[in-house]
Coordinates of C-alpha atoms in Angstrom, one line a residue:
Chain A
X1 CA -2.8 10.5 -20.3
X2 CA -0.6 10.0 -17.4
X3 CA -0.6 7.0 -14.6
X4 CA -0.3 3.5 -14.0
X5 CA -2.2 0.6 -15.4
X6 CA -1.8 -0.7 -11.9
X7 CA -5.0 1.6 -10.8
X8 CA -6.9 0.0 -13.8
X9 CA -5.5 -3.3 -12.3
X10 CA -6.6 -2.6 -9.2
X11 CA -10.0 -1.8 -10.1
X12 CA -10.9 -4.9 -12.1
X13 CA -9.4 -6.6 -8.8
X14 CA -11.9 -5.1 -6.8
X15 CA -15.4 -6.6 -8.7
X16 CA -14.8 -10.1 -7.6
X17 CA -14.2 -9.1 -3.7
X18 CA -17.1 -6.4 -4.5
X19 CA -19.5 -8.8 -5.0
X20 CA -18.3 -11.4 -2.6
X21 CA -19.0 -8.9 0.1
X22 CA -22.5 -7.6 -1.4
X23 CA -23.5 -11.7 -1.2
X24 CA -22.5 -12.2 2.1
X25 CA -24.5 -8.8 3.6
X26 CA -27.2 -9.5 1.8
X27 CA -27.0 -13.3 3.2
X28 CA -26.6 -12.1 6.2
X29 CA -29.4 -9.4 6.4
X30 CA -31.7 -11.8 4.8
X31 CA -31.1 -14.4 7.6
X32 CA -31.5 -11.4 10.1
X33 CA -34.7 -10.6 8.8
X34 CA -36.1 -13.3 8.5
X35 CA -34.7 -15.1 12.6
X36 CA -33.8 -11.3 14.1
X37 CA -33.0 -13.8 17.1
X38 CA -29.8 -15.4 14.7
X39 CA -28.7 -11.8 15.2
X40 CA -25.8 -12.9 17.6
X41 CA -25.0 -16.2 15.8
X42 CA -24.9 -14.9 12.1
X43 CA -23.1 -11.9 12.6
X44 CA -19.5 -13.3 13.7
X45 CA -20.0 -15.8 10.4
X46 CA -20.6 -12.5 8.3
X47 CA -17.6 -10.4 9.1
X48 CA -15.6 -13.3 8.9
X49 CA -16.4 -14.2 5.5
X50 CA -16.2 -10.3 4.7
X51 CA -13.4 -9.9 6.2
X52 CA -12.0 -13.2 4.2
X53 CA -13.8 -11.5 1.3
X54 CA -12.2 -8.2 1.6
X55 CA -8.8 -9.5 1.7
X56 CA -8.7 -10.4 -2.0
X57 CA -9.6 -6.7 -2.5
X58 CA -6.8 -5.5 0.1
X59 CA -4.2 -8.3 -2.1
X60 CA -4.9 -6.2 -5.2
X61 CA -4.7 -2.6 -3.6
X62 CA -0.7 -3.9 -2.3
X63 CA -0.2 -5.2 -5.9
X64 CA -1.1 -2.1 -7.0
X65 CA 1.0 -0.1 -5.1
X66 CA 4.0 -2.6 -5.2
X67 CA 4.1 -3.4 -9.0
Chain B
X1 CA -6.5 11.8 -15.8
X2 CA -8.8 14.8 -16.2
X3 CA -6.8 17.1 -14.0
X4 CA -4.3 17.2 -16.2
X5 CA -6.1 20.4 -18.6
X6 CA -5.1 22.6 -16.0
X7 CA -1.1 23.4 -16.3
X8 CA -0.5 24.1 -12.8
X9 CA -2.3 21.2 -11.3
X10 CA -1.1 18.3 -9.6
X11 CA -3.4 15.8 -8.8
X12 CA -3.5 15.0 -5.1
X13 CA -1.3 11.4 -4.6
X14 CA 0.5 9.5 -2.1
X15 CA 2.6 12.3 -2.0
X16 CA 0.0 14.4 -0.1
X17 CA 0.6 12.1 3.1
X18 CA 4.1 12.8 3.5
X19 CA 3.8 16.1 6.0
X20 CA 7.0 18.5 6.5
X21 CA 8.1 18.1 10.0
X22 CA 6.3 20.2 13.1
X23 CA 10.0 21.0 14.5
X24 CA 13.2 21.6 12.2
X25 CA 15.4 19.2 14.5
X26 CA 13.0 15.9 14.2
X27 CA 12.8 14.6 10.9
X28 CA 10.4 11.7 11.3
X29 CA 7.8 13.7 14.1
X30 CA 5.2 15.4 11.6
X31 CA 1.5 16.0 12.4
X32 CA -0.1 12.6 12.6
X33 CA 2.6 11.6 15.3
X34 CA 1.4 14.7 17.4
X35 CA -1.9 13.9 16.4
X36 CA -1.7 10.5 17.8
X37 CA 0.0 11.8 21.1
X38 CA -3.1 14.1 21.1
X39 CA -5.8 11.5 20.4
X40 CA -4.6 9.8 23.6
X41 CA -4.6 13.2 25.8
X42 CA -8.0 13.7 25.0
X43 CA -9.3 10.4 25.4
X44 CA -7.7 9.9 28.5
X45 CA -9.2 13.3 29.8
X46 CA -12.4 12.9 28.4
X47 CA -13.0 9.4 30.3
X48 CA -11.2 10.5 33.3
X49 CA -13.5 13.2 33.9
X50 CA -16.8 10.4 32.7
X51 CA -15.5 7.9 34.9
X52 CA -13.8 9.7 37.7
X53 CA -16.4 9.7 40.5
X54 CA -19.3 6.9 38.8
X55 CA -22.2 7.5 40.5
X56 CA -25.7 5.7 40.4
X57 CA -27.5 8.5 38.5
X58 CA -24.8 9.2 35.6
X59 CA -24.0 12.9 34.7
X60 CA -24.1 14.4 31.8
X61 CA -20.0 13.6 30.6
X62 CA -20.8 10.4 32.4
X63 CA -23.3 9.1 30.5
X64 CA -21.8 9.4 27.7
X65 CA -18.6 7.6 28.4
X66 CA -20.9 5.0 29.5
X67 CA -23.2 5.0 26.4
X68 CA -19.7 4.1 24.2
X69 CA -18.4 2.3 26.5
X70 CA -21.5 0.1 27.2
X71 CA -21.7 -0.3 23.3
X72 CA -18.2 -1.7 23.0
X73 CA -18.7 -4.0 26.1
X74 CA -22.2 -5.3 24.9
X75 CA -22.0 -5.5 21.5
X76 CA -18.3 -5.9 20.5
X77 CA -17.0 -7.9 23.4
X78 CA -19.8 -10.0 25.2
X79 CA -21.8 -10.9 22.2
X80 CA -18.7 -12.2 20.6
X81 CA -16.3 -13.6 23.6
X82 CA -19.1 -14.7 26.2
X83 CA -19.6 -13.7 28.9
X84 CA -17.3 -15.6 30.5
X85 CA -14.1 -14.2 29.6
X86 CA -14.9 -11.3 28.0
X87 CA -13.8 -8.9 31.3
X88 CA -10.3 -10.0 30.3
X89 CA -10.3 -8.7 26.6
X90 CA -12.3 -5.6 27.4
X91 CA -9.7 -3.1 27.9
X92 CA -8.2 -4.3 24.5
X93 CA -11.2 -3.9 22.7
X94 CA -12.5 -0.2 24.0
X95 CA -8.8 0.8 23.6
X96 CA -8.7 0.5 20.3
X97 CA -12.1 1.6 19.3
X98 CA -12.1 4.7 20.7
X99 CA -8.5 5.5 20.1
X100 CA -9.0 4.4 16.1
X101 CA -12.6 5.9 15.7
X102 CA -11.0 9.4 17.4
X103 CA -8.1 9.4 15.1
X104 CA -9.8 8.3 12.3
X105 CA -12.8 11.1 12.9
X106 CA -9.6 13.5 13.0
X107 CA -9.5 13.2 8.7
X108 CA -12.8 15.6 8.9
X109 CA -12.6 17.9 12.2
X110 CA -11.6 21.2 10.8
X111 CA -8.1 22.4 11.2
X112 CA -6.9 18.8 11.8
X113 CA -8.2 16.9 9.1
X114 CA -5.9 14.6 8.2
X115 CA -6.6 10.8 10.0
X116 CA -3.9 9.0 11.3
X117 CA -4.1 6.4 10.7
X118 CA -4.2 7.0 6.8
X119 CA -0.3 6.4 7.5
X120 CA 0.1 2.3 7.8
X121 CA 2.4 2.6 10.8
X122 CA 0.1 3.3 12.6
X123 CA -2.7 0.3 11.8
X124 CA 0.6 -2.0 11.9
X125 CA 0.9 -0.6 15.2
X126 CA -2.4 -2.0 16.3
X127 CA -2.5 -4.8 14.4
X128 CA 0.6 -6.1 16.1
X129 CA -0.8 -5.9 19.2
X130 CA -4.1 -8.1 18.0
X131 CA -1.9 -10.5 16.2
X132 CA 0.0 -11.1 19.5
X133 CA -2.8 -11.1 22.1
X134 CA -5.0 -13.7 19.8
X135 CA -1.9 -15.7 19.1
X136 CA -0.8 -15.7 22.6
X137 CA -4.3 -16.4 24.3
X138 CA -4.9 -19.6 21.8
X139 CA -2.0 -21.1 22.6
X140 CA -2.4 -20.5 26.2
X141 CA -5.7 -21.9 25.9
X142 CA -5.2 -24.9 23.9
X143 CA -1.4 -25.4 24.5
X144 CA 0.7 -24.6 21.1
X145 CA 0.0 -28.0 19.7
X146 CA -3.2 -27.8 20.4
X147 CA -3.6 -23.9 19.0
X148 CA -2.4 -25.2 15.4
X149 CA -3.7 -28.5 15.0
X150 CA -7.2 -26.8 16.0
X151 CA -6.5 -24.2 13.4
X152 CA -5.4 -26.5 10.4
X153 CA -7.4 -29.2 10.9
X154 CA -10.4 -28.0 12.0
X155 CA -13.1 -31.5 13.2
X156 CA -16.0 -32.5 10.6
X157 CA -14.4 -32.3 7.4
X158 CA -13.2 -35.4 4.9
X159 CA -10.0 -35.7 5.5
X160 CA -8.6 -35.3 2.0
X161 CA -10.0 -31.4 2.1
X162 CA -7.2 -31.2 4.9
X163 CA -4.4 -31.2 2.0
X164 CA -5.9 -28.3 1.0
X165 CA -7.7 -26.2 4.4
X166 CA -4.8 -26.8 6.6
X167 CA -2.1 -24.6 4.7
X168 CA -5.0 -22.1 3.7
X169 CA -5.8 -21.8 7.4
X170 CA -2.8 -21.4 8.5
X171 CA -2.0 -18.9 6.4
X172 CA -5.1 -17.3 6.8
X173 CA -4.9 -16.9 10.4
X174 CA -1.3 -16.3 10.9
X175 CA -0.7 -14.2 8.0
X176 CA -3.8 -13.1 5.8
X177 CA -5.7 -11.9 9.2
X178 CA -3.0 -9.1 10.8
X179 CA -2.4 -8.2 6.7
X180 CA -5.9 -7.0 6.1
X181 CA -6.5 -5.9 9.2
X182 CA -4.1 -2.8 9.0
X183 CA -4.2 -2.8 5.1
X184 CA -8.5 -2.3 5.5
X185 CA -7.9 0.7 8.0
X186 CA -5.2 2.0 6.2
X187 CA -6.8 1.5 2.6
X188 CA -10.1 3.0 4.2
X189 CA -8.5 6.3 5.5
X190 CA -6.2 7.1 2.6
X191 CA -8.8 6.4 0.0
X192 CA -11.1 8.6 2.0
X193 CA -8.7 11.6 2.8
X194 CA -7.4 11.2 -1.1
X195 CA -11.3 11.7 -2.1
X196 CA -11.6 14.9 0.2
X197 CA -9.1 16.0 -1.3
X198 CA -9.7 15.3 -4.8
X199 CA -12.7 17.5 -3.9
X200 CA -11.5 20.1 -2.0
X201 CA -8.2 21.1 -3.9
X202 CA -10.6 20.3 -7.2
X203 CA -12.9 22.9 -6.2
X204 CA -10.1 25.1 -5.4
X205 CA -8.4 25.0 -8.4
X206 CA -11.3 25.4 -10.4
X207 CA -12.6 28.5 -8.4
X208 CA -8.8 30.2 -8.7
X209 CA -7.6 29.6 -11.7
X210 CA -11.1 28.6 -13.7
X211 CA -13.4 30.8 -15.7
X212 CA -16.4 31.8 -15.7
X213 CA -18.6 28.5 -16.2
X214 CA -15.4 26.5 -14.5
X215 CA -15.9 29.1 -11.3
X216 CA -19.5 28.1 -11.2
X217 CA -19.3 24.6 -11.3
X218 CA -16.5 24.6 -8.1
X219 CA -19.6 24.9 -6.1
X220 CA -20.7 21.4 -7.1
X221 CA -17.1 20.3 -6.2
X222 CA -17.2 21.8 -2.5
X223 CA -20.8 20.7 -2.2
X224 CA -19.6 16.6 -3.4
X225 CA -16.6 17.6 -0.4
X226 CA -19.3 18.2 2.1
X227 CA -21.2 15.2 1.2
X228 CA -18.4 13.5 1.0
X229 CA -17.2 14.3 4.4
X230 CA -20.3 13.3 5.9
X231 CA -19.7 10.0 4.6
X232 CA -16.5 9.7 5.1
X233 CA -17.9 10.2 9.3
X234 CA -19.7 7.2 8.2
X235 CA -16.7 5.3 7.4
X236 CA -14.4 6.4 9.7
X237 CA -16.5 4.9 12.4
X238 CA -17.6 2.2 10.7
X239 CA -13.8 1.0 10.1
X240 CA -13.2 1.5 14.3
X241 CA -16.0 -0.5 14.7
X242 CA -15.4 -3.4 11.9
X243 CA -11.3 -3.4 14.0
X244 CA -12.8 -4.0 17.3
X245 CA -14.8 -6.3 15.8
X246 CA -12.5 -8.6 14.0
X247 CA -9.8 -7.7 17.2
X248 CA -13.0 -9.4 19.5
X249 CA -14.1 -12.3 16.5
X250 CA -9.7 -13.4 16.4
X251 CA -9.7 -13.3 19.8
X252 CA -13.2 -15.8 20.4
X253 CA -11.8 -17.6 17.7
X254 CA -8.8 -18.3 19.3
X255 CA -10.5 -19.5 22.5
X256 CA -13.1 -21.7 21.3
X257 CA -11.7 -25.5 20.5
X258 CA -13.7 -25.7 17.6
X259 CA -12.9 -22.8 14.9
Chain C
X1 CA 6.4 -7.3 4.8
X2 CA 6.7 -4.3 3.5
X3 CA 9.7 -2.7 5.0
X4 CA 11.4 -5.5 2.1
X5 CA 9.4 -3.2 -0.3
X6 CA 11.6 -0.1 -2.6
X7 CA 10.2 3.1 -2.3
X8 CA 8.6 3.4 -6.3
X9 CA 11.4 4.5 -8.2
X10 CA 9.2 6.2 -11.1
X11 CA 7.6 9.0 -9.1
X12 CA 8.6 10.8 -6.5
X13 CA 5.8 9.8 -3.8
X14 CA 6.3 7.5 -1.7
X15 CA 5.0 4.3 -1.3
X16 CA 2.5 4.5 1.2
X17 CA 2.5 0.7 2.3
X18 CA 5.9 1.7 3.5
X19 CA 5.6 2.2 7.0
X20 CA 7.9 3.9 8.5
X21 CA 9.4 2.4 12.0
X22 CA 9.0 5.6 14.0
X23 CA 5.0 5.3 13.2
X24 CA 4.7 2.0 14.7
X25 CA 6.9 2.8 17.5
X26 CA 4.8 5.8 18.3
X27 CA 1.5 4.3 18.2
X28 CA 2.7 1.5 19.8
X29 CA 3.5 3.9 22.3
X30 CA 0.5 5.5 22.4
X31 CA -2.2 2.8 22.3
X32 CA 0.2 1.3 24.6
X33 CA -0.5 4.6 27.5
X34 CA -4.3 4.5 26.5
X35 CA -4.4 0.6 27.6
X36 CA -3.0 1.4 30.5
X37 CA -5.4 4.0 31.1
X38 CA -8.2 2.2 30.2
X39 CA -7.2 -0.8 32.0
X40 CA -6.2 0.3 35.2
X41 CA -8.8 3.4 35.3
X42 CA -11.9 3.2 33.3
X43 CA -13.1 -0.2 32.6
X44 CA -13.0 -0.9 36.4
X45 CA -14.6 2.4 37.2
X46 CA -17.5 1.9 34.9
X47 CA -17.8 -2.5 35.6
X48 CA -18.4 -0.9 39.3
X49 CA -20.6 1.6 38.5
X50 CA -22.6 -1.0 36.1
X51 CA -22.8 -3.3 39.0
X52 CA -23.8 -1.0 41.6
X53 CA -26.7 0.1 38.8
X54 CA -27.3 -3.6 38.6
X55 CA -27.8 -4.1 42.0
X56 CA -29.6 -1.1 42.8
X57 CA -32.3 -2.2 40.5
X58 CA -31.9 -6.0 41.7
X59 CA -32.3 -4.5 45.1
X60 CA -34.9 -2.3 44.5
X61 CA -37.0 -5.3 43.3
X62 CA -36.2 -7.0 46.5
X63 CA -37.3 -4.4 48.4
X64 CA -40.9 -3.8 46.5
X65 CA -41.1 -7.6 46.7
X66 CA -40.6 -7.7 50.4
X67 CA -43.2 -4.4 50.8
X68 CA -45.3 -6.7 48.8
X69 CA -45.3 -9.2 51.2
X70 CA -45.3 -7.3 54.2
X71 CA -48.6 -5.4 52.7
X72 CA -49.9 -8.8 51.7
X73 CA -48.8 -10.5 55.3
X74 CA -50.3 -7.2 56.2
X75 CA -53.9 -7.0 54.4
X76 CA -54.0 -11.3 55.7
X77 CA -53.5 -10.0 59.1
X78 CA -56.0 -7.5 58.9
X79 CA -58.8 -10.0 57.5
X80 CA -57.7 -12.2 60.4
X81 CA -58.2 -10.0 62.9
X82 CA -61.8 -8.9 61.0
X83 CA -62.9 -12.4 61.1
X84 CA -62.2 -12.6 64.6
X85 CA -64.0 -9.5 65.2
X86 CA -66.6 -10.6 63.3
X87 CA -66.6 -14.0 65.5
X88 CA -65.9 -12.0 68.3
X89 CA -69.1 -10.0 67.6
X90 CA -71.1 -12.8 67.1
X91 CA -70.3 -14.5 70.2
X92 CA -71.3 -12.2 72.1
X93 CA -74.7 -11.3 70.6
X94 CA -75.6 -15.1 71.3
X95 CA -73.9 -14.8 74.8
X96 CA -76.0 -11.4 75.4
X97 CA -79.1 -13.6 73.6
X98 CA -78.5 -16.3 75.8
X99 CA -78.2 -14.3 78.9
X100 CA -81.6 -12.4 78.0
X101 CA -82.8 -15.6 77.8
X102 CA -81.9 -16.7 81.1
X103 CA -82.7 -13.2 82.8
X104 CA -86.3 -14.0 81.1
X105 CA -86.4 -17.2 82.3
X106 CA -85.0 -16.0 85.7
X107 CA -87.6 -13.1 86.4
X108 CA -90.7 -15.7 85.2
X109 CA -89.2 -18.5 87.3
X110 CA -89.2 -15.4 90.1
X111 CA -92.8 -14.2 89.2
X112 CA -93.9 -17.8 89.5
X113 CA -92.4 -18.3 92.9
X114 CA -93.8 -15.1 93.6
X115 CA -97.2 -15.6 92.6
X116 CA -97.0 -19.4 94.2
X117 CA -96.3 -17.5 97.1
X118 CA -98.9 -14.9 97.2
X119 CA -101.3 -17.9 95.9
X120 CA -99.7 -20.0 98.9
X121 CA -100.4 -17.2 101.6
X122 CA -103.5 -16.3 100.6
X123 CA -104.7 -20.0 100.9
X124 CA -102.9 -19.5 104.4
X125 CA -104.7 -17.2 105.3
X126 CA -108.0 -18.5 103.8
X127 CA -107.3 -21.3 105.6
X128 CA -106.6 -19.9 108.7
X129 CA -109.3 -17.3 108.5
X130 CA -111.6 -20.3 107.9
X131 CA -110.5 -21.8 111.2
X132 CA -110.8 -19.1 113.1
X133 CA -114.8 -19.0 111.8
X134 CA -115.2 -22.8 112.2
X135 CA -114.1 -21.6 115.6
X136 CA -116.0 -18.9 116.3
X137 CA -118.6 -20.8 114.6
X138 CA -118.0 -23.3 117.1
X139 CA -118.6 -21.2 120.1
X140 CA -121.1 -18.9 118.7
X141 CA -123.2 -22.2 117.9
X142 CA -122.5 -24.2 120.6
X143 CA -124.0 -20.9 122.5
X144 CA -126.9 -20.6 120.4
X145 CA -127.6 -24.3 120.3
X146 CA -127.9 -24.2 123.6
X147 CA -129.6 -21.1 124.3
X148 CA -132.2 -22.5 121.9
X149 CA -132.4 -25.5 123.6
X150 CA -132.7 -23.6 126.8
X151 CA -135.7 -22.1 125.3
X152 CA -136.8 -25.1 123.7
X153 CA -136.3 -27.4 127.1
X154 CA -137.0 -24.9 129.7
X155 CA -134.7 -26.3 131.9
X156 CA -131.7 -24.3 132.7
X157 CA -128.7 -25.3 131.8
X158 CA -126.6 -23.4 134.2
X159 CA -124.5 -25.4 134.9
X160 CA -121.3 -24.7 132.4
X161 CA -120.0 -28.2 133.6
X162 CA -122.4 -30.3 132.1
X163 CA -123.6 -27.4 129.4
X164 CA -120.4 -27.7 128.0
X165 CA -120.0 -31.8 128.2
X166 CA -124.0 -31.5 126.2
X167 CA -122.1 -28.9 123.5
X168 CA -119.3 -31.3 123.0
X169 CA -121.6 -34.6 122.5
X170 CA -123.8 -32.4 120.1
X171 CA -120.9 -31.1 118.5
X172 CA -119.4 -34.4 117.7
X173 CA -122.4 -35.3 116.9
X174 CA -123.0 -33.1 114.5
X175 CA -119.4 -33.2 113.0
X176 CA -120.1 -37.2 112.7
X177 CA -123.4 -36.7 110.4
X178 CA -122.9 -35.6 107.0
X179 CA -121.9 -31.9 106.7
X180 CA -125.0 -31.0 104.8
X181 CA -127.2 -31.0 107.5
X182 CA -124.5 -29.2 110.7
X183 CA -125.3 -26.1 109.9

């Protein structure tokens, strides 16, 4: 076997964010479905917190790569 | 790593985004440079020729510049800014969808397929600009003072949370938000050309050098390609999208006194 | 960030979070001509042709509200002017009634006079037919009155003179008694 335990690494790192983003889309489609008019206000709020989210995921793919 | 049976295979790496240069003299000026030259010819043709003579009835080239471009302004820029000042940021915004979603869509068009911005230059590039124009516009709105003290200490929280929110924001705005920005394109398009290729070169190798049952089972490599190039169409515009987006939520952000 | 970061030393692939300056500089470049582009070209080429679309339909609804009006202003005038006829029509049945009437009243007002008239003549001329017998009564019996008396007295009564001074006495005499017994 051959490669980095920074891959293996990586992918644990990527649950936690992986889950945070599932919540926050299913939030967020939740609240659509249920006030389609909250359309405008929620989505900002969503791909915020994805985007806050996401960047855990994005910390462990540099640490990957830089470790 | 399973690839490792085979002894003349190399599994596809980092290593498959370093490109030999297009002309012997230029080092540093491979494909995705050209590609990105090219990206802008096109799109600068293509919505010359839409938007060249507007008229009341749209034609054919016309309508459909105006279908994207009508998306981006509605969705992406007026829903987000208001409609107040979101004329301003529009240019911005359309820029850099269709200029990522064309270079990204260039990882699956045959012949091409390699996106460019699967190179992190590239997203730094962009993200650069963002960084600067929702920097520059807060503190222009709310004076430089104003700009961070809005940021860190955002109203209607106990003040002893502020020990803790105002270095997170400010990190979080100033540093976490232009570092995820180009690392989510960038991770997006390498990990989706790597997986192509995984596929494709996968498929290859086992229909070259395999035997008999290996040969057969190639075909459900190229077939996992094709799917997987459909989705990776999916992605690619998803990711120009989710840019504009975030490019168009910074930028609102950055505006409004209250975060 | 990144440019602080050593190219893996292990393998020989580069790092790809390693950008390379010429990559930035070139899609700097790049986006940097498609802005313009966009800018200066398309975005107020299609904000133009989005508002003339706007206003086309903005103005088209003007217009089909002002045809609306003008039909309604139209369809009011029309009614107006039915009423009227309508009024119009009506007047002048009762004028044309009320003329009949008077032509009516007119032509038996004139058939009255008429027959008063023919009534009035013909009494006229009863009346002067009548005198003319009471006077040729009055001759004729003053004649025969006295030619009876003649024969009856005997004595001539030749001379007209007194004869007709006798006639008148009898005469008045006659007209003095009660008419029932002159004749």
């Amino acid at each position: 076997m051959e490669g980095t335990l920074n891959a293996v690494g990586y992918g644990l790192a990527a649950i936690g964010p992986g889950i945070g983003v599932g919540l926050i889309f299913a939030a967020y489609i939740q609240g659509v479905a249920r006030q389609p008019e909250a359309r405008s206000v929620l989505q900002p709020i969503a791909f915020l917190g994805f985007a806050l989210a996401e960047a855990l995921a994005l910390f462990g793919l540099v640490l990957a790569f830089v470790l | 790593m399973l690839a490792e049976e085979g002894e003349g295979y190399t599994p596809p790496g980092s290593g498959d985004f370093k490109l030999p240069p297009l002309v012997d003299n230029l080092e540093w000026f491979t494909k995705p440079y050209l590609m990105a030259l090219v990206s802008v010819g096109i799109l600068v043709a293509l919505f010359y020729f839409a938007a060249r003579r507007p008229q009341l009835v749209p034609s054919r080239l016309q309508f459909a510049g105006e279908g994207i471009y009508g998306f981006v302004r509605r969705d992406l820029a007026r829903d987000i800014i208001g409609s107040n000042d979101f004329l301003k940021f529009l240019p911005l915004i359309f820029s850099l969808f269709i200029f990522i979603a064309l270079n990204n869509v260039f990882g699956i068009i045959p012949f091409i397929q390699f996106p460019t911005m699967s190179l992190i230059g590239f997203p730094i590039a962009l993200t650069l600009i963002v960084w600067i124009t929702y920097n520059w516009v807060g503190m222009r709105r709310q004076g430089v003072v104003g700009y961070f003290k809005n940021m860190m200490f955002p109203p209607g929280v106990p003040s002893w949370v502020y020990i803790l929110l105002a270095p997170l924001e400010l990190v979080s705005t100033v540093f976490v938000r232009p570092l995820t920005l180009s690392l989510r394109l960038f991770a997006n398009m390498f990990a989706g050309h790597l997986l192509l290729i995984v596929f494709i070169l996968g498929g290859e190798y086992m229909l070259v050098e395999g035997e008999g049952v290996v040969k057969v089972l190639s075909i459900g490599a190229f077939a996992m390609g094709i799917v997987m190039t459909f989705f990776e169409l999916l992605v690619q515009l998803l990711q120009a999208y989710i840019f504009a987006l975030l490019t168009a939520l910074y930028i609102a952000g950055a505006m409004s006194e209250e975060h | 960030m990144d440019t602080l970061l050593v190219v893996r030393a292990a393998g020989e692939d580069p790092n790809p979070l390693v950008p390379h300056v010429a990559e930035i500089i070139v899609g700097l470049i790049a986006f940097g001509i498609l802005y313009y582009f966009v800018a200066k070209f398309v975005v107020p080429r299609f904000e133009k042709a989005f508002a003339e679309r706007t206003e086309a339909i903005e103005g088209g609804l003007a217009k089909a509200e002002v045809a609306q009006a003008q039909a309604a202003a139209a369809l009011e005038q029309y009614q107006a002017q039915l009423a009227d006829a309508r009024g119009e029509a009506g007047q002048i049945r009762e004028e044309a009634r009320a003329q009949g009437a008077a032509i009516l009243a007119e032509m038996r007002q004139q058939a009255q006079a008429e027959s008063d008239r023919l009534v009035a003549g013909a009494q006229a001329q009863i009346e002067a037919e009548r005198a003319a017998a009471v006077a040729s009564l009055h001759a004729e019996v003053g004649t025969l009155a006295s030619e009876l008396a003649e024969k009856i007295v005997g004595e001539s009564l030749s001379d007209d003179e007194r004869q007709q001074r006798v006639i008148d006495r009898f005469i008045a005499d006659l007209e003095n008694q009660p008419s029932g017994r002159a004749t």
